[in-house]
mmCIF file of C-alpha atoms and ligand atoms in Angstrom:
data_model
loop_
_atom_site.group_PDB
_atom_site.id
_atom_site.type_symbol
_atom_site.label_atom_id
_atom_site.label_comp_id
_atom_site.label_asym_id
_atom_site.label_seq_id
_atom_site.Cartn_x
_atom_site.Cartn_y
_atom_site.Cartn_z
ATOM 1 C CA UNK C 1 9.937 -26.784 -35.438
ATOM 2 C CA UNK C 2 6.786 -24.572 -34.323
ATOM 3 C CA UNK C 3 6.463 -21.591 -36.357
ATOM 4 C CA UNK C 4 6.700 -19.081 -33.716
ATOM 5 C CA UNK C 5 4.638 -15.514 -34.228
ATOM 6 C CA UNK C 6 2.662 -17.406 -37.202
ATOM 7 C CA UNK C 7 -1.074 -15.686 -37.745
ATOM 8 C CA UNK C 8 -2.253 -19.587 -36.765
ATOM 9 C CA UNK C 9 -1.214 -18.717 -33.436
ATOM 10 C CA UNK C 10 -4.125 -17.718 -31.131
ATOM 11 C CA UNK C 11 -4.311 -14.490 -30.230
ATOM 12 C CA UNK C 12 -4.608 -14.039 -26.833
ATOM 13 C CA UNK C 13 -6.394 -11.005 -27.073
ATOM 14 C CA UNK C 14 -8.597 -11.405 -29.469
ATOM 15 C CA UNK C 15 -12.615 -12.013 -30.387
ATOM 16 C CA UNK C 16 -11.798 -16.015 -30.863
ATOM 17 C CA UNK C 17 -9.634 -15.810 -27.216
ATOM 18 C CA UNK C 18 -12.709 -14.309 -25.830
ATOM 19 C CA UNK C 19 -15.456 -16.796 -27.439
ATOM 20 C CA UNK C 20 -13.335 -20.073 -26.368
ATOM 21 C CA UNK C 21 -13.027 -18.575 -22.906
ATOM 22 C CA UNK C 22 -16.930 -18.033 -22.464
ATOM 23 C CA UNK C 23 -17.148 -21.401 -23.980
ATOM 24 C CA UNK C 24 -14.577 -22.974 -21.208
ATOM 25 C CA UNK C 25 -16.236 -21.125 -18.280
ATOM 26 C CA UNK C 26 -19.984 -22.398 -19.567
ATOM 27 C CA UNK C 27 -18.581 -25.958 -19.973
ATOM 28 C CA UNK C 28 -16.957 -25.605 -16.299
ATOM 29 C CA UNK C 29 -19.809 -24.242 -14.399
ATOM 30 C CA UNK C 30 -22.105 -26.726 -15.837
ATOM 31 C CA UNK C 31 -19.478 -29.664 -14.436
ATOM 32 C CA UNK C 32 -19.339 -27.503 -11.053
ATOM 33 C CA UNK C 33 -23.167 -27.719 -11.232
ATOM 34 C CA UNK C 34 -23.584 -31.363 -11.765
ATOM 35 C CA UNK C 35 -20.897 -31.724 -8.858
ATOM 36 C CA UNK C 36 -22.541 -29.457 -6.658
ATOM 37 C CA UNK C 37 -26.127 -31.819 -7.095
ATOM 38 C CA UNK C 38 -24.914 -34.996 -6.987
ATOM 39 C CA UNK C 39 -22.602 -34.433 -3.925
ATOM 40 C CA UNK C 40 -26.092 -32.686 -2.607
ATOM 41 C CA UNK C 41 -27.685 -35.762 -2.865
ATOM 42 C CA UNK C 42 -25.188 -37.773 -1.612
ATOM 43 C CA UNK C 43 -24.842 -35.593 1.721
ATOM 44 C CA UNK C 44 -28.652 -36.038 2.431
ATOM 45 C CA UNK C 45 -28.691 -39.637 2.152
ATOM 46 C CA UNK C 46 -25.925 -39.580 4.508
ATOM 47 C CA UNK C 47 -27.801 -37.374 7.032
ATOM 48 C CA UNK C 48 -31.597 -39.154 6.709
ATOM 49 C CA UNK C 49 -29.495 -42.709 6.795
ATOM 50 C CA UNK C 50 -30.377 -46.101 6.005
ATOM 51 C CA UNK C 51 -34.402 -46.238 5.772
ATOM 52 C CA UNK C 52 -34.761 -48.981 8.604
ATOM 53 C CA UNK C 53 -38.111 -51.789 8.851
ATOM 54 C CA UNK C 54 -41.102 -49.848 10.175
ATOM 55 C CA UNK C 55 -39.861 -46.558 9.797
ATOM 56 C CA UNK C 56 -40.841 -43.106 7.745
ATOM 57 C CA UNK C 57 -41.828 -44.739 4.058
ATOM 58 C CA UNK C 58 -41.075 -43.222 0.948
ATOM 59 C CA UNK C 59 -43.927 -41.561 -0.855
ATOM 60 C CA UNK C 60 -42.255 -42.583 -4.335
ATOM 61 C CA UNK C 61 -42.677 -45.969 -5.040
ATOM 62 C CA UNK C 62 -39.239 -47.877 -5.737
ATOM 63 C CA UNK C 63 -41.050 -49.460 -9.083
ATOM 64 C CA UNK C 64 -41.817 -45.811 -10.139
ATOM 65 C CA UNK C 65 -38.722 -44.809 -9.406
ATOM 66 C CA UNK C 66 -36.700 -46.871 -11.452
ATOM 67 C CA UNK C 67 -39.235 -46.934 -14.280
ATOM 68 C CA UNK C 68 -39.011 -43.205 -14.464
ATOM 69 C CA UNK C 69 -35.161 -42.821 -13.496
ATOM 70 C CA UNK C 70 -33.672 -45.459 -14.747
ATOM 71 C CA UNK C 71 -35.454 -46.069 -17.643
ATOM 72 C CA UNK C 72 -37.678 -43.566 -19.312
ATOM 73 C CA UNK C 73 -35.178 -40.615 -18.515
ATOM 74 C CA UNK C 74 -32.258 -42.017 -19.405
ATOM 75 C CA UNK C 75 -34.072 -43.077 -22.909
ATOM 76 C CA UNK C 76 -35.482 -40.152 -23.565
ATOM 77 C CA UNK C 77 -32.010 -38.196 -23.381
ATOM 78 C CA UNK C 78 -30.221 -40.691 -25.079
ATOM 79 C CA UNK C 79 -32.350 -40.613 -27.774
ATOM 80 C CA UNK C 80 -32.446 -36.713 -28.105
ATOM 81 C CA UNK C 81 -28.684 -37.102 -27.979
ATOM 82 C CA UNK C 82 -28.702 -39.381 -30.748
ATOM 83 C CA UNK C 83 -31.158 -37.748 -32.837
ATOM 84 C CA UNK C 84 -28.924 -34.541 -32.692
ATOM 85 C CA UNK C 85 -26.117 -35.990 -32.765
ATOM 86 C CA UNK C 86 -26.817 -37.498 -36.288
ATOM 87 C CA UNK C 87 -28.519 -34.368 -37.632
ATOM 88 C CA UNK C 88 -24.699 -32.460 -36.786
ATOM 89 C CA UNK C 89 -22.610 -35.425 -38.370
ATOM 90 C CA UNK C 90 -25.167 -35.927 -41.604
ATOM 91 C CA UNK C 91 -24.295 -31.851 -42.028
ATOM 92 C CA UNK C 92 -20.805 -31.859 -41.646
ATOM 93 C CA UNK C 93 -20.524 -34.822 -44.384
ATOM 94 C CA UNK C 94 -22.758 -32.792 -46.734
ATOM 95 C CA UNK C 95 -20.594 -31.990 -49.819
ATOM 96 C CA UNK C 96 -20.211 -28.559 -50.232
ATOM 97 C CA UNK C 97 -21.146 -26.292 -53.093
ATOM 98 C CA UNK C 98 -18.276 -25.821 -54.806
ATOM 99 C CA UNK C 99 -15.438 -27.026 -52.781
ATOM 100 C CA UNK C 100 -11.607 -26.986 -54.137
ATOM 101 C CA UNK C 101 -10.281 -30.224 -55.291
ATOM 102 C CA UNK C 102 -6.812 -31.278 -54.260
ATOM 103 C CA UNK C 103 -5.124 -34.227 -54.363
ATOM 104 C CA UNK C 104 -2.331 -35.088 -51.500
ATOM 105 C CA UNK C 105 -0.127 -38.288 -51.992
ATOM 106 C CA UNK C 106 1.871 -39.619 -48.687
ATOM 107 C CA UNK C 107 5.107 -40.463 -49.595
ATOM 108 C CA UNK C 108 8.449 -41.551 -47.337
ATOM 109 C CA UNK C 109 9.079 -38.898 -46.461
ATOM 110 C CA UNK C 110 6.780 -36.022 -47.877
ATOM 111 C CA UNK C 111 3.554 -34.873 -49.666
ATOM 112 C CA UNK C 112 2.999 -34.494 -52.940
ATOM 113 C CA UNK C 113 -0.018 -32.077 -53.406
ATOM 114 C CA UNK C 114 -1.920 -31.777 -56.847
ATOM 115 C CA UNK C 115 -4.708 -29.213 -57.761
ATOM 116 C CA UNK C 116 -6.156 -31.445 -60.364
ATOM 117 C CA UNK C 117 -9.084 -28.647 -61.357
ATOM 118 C CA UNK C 118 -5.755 -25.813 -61.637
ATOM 119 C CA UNK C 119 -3.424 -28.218 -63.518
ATOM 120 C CA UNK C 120 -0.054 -27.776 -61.478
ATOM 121 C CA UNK C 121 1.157 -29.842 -58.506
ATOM 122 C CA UNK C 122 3.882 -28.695 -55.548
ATOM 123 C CA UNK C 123 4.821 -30.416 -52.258
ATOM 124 C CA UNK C 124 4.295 -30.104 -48.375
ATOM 125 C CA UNK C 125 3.307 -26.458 -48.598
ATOM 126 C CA UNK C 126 -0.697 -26.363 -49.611
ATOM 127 C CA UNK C 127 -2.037 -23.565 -50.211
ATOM 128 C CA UNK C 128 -5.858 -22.789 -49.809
ATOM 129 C CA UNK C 129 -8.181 -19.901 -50.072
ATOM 130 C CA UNK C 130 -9.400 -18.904 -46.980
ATOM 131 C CA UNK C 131 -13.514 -19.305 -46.019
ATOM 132 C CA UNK C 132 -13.474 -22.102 -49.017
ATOM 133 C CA UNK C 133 -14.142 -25.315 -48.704
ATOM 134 C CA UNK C 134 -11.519 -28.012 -49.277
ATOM 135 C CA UNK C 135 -11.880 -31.800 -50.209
ATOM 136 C CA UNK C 136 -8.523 -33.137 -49.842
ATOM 137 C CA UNK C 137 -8.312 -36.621 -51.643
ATOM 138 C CA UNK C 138 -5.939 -38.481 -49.644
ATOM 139 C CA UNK C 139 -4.018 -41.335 -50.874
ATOM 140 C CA UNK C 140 -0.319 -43.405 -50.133
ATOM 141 C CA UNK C 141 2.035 -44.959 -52.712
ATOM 142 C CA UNK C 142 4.131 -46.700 -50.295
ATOM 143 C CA UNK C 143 2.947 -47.421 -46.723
ATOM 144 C CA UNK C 144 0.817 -46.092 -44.223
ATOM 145 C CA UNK C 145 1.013 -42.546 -43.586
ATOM 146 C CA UNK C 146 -1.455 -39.741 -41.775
ATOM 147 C CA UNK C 147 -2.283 -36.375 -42.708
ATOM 148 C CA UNK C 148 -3.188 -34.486 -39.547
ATOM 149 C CA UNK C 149 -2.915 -30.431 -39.257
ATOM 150 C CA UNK C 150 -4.764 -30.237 -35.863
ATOM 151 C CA UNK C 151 -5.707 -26.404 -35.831
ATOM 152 C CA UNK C 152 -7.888 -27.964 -39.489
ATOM 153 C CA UNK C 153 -9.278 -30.773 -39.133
ATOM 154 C CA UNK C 154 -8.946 -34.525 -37.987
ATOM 155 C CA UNK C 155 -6.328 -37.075 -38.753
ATOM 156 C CA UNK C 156 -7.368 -38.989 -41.835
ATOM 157 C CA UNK C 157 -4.896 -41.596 -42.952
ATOM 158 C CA UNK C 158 -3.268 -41.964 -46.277
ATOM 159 C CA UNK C 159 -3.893 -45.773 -47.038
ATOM 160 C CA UNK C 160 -1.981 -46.948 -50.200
ATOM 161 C CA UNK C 161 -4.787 -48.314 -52.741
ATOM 162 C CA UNK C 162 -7.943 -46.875 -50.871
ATOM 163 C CA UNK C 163 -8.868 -43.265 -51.603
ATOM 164 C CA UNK C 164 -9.977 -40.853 -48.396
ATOM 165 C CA UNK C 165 -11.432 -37.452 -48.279
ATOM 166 C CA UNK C 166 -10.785 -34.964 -45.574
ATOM 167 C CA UNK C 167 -13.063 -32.391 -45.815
ATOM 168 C CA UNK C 168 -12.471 -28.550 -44.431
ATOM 169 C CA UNK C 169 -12.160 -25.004 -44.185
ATOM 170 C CA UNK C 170 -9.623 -22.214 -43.099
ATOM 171 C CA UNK C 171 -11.995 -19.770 -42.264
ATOM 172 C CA UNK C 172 -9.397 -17.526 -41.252
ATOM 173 C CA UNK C 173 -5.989 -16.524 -43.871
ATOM 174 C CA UNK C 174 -2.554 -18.090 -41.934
ATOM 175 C CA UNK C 175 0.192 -20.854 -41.846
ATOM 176 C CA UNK C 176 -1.267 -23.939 -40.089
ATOM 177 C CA UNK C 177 1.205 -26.168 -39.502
ATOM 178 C CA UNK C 178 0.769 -30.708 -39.757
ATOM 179 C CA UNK C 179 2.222 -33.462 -39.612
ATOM 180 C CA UNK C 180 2.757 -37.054 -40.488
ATOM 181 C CA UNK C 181 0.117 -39.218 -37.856
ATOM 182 C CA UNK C 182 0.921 -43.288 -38.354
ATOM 183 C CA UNK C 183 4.402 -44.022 -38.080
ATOM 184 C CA UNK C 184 5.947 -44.699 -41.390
ATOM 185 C CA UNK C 185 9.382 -44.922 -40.992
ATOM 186 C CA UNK C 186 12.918 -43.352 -39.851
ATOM 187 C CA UNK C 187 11.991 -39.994 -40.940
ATOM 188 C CA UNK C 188 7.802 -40.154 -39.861
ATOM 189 C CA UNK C 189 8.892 -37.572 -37.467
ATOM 190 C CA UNK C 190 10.047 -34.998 -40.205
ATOM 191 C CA UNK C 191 7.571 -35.470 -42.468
ATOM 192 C CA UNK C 192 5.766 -32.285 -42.137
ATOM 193 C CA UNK C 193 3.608 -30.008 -43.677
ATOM 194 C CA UNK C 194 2.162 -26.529 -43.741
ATOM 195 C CA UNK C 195 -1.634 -24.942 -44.665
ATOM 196 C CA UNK C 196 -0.993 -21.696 -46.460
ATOM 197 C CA UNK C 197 -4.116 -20.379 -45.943
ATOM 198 C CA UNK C 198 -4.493 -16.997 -48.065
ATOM 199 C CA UNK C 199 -6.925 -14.439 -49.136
ATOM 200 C CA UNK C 200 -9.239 -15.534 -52.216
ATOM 201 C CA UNK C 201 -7.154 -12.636 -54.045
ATOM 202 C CA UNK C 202 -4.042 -13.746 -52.798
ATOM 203 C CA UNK C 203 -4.768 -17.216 -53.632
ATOM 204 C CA UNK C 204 -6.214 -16.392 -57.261
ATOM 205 C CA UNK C 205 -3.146 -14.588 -58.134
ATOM 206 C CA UNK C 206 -0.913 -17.218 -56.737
ATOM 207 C CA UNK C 207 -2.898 -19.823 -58.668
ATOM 208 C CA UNK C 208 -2.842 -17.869 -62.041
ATOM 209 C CA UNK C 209 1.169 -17.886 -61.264
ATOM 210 C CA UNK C 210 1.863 -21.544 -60.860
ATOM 211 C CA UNK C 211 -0.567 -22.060 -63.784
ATOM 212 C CA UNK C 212 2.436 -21.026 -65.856
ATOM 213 C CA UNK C 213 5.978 -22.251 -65.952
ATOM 214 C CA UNK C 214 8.448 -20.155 -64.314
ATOM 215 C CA UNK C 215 10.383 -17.619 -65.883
ATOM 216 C CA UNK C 216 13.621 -19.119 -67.864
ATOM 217 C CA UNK C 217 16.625 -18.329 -66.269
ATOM 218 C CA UNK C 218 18.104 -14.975 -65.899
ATOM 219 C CA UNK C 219 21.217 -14.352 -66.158
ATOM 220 C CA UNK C 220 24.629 -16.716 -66.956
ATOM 221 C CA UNK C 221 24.405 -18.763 -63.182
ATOM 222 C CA UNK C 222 21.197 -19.123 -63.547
ATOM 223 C CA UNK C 223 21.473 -20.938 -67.057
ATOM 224 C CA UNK C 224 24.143 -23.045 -65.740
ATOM 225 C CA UNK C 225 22.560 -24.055 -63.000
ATOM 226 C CA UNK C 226 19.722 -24.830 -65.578
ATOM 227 C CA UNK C 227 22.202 -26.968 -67.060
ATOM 228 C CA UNK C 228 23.875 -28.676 -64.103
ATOM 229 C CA UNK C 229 20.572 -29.459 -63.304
ATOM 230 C CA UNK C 230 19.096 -31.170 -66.591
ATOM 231 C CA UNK C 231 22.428 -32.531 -67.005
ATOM 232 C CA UNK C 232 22.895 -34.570 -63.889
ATOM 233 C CA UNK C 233 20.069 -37.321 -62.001
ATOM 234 C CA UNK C 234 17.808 -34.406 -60.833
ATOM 235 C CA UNK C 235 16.347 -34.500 -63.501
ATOM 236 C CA UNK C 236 15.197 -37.929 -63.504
ATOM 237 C CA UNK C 237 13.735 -37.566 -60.249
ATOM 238 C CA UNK C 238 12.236 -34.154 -60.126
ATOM 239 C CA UNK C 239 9.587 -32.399 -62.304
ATOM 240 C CA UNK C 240 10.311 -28.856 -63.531
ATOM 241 C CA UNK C 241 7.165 -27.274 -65.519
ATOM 242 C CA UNK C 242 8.362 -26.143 -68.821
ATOM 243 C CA UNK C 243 11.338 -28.083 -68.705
ATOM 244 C CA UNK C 244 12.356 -31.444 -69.896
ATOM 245 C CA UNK C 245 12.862 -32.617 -66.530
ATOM 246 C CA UNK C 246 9.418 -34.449 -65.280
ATOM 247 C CA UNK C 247 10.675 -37.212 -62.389
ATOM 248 C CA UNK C 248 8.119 -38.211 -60.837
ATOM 249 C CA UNK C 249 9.798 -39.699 -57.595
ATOM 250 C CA UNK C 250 10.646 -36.606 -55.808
ATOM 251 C CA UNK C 251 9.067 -33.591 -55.195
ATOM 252 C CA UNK C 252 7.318 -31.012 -57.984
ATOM 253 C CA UNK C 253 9.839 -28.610 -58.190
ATOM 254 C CA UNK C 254 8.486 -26.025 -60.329
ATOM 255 C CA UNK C 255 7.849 -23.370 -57.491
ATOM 256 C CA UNK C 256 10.998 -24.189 -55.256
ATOM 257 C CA UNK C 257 11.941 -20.567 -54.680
ATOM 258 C CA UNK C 258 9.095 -19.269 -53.279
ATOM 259 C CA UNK C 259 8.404 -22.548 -50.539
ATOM 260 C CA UNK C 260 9.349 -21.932 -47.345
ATOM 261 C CA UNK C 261 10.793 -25.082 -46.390
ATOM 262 C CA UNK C 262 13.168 -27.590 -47.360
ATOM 263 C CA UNK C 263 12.601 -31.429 -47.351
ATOM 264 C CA UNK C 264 9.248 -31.755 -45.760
ATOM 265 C CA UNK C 265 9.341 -28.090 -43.151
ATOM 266 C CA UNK C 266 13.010 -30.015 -41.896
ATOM 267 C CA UNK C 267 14.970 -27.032 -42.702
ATOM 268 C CA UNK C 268 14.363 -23.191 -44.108
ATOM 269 C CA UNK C 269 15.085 -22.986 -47.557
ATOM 270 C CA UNK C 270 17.814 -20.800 -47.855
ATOM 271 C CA UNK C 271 20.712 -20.994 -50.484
ATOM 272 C CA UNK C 272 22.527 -22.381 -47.769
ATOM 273 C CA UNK C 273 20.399 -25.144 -46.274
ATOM 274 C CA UNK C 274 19.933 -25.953 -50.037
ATOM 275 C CA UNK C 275 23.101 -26.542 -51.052
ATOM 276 C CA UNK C 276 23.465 -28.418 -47.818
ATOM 277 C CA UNK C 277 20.371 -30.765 -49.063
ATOM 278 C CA UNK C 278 21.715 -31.242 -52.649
ATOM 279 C CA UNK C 279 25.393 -32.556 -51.457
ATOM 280 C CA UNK C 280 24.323 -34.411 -48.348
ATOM 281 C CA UNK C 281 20.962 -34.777 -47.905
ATOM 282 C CA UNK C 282 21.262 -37.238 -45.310
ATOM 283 C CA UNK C 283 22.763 -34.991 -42.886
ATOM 284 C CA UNK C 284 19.271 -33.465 -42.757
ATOM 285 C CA UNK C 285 17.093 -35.908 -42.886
ATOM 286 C CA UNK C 286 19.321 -39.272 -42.066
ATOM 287 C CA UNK C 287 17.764 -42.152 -44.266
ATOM 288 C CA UNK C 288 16.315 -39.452 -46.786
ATOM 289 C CA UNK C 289 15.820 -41.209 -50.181
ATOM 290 C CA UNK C 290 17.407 -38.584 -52.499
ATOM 291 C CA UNK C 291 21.005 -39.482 -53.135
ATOM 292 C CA UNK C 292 23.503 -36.939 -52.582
ATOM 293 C CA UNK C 293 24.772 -35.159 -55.519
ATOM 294 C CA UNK C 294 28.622 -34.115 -55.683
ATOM 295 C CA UNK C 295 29.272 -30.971 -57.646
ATOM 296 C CA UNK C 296 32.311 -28.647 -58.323
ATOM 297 C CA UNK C 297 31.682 -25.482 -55.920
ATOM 298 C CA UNK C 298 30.846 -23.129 -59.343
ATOM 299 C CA UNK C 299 28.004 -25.654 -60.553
ATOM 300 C CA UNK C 300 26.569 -26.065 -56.909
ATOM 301 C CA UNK C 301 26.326 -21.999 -56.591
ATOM 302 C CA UNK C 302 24.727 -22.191 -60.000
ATOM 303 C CA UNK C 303 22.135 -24.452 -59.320
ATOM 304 C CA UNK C 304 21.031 -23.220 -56.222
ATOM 305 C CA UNK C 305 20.856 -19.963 -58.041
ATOM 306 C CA UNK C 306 18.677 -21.435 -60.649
ATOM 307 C CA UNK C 307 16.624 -23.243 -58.163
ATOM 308 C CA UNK C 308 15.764 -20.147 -56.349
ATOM 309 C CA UNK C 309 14.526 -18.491 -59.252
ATOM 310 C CA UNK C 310 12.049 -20.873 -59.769
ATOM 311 C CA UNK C 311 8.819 -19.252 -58.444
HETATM 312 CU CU1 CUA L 1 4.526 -40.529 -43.028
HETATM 313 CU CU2 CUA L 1 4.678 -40.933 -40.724
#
């Protein structure tokens, strides 16, 4: 699902449009350039022809010219190559001053995403400040998995027992949208993921809220759905900050109502695709490992309620 009119999207109009097009013409007319000489010297060979015994000779000697164009050219722009080129990578794997630490766990079939330094945890939906820099720990508890947001940053894989770090930056505030890289399974291809890149302000006040549980419920549904919730297996799966409930097998579920998505950016959460994903999961994401959940139609409203209040 591509998340159509998104800030990520490019503008077409815009300063960055405008740099990467001077960028793609540079690149071009250099190619046309080296075309343009090569083809040159192709189409005088052709005319002078074949240098025959006894005619015209060269005034370059062949030994000179292989020394000098075969050898001691090619060195000496490999080697400036390779001097720059490790200069660039021994910058961009420089540490940077005070990067933000989080912690992102492949799972079938989603993330788990800690902020170890903040002290709360969420899933699929990470949000960053925007211009910081992040160093995503990457690890797997089950098999193989990739994390790979394109418009960010590399694909780094998530390799149960080994620990990786992905290193980057949004410079600019948006939704960047990735997704699972190394086939894992029947649902690889829904197990997505968004970059909420924000404002430093925006993200400060966003961290300050999930530092804190959320509000207790408001209102009769809500406490039932409280209860329905504490009283049936959710609980044993899911973590809910403030709450008794602290699974650890599904998703954090502490800030629910304000993600945007539903089981890994498969479906909007709405209170309809929700109660859709409590009763029958699997008709969303087929071979999902949370069980469905039967509930009277009261307790189902209830819950949902009290899951959307959960912010
Ligand atoms: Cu996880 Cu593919």
């Amino acid at each position: 699902m591509i998340l159509a009119g998104s800030p990520s999207m490019l503008d077409p109009h815009g300063p960055e449009a405008h740099r990467l097009a001077g960028v793609w013409w540079l690149m071009f007319g250099i190619a046309v350039a080296v075309y343009v000489i090569v083809a040159g010297f192709i189409v005088v060979g052709l005319v002078r022809g074949r240098r025959t015994e006894g005619g015209r000779p060269s005034r370059i000697s062949e030994g000179a010219f292989i020394w000098v164009g075969g050898i001691i050219v090619p060195s000496a722009i490999l080697l400036l190559l390779a001097v720059v080129t490790v200069q660039a990578t021994t910058h961009l794997r420089r540490p940077a001053h005070d990067p933000l630490q989080i912690e992102v766990t492949g799972k079938q079939w989603w993330w788990e995403v800690r902020y170890p330094t903040l002290g709360f945890s969420t899933a699929n939906e990470i949000h960053v400040p925007a211009g910081r820099q992040i160093e995503l720990g990457l690890d797997a508890s089950d098999v193989v998995h990739s994390f790979w947001v394109p418009q960010l940053a590399g694909k780094v894989d998530t390799i149960p027992g080994q620990h990786n770090v992905l290193r980057f930056r949004a410079d600019k505030p948006g939704v960047y949208r990735g997704q699972c890289a190394e086939y894992c399974g029947v649902q690889h291809a829904h197990m997505a993921m968004i970059v909420i890149a924000d404002a430093p302000a925006t993200f400060e006040r966003w961290a300050v809220r999930r530092q804190h549980p959320p509000s207790p419920p408001d209102g009769d549904a809500q406490s039932r759905g409280e209860l329905v919730f504490m009283s049936h297996p959710c609980a044993g799966c899911h973590t809910i900050a403030g709450t008794q409930a602290d699974g650890k097998r599904g998703p954090d579920l502490t800030d629910i109502g304000s993600r945007r998505w539903l089981g890994a950016i498969a479906v909007p959460n709405t209170a309809n695709f929700l109660e859709a994903w409590i009763t029958a999961p699997g008709t969303i994401k087929p071979g999902v490992l949370m069980p469905p959940t039967q509930l009277a139609p009261d307790d189902l409203r209830a819950l949902v309620a009290y899951l959307e209040s959960l912010k």
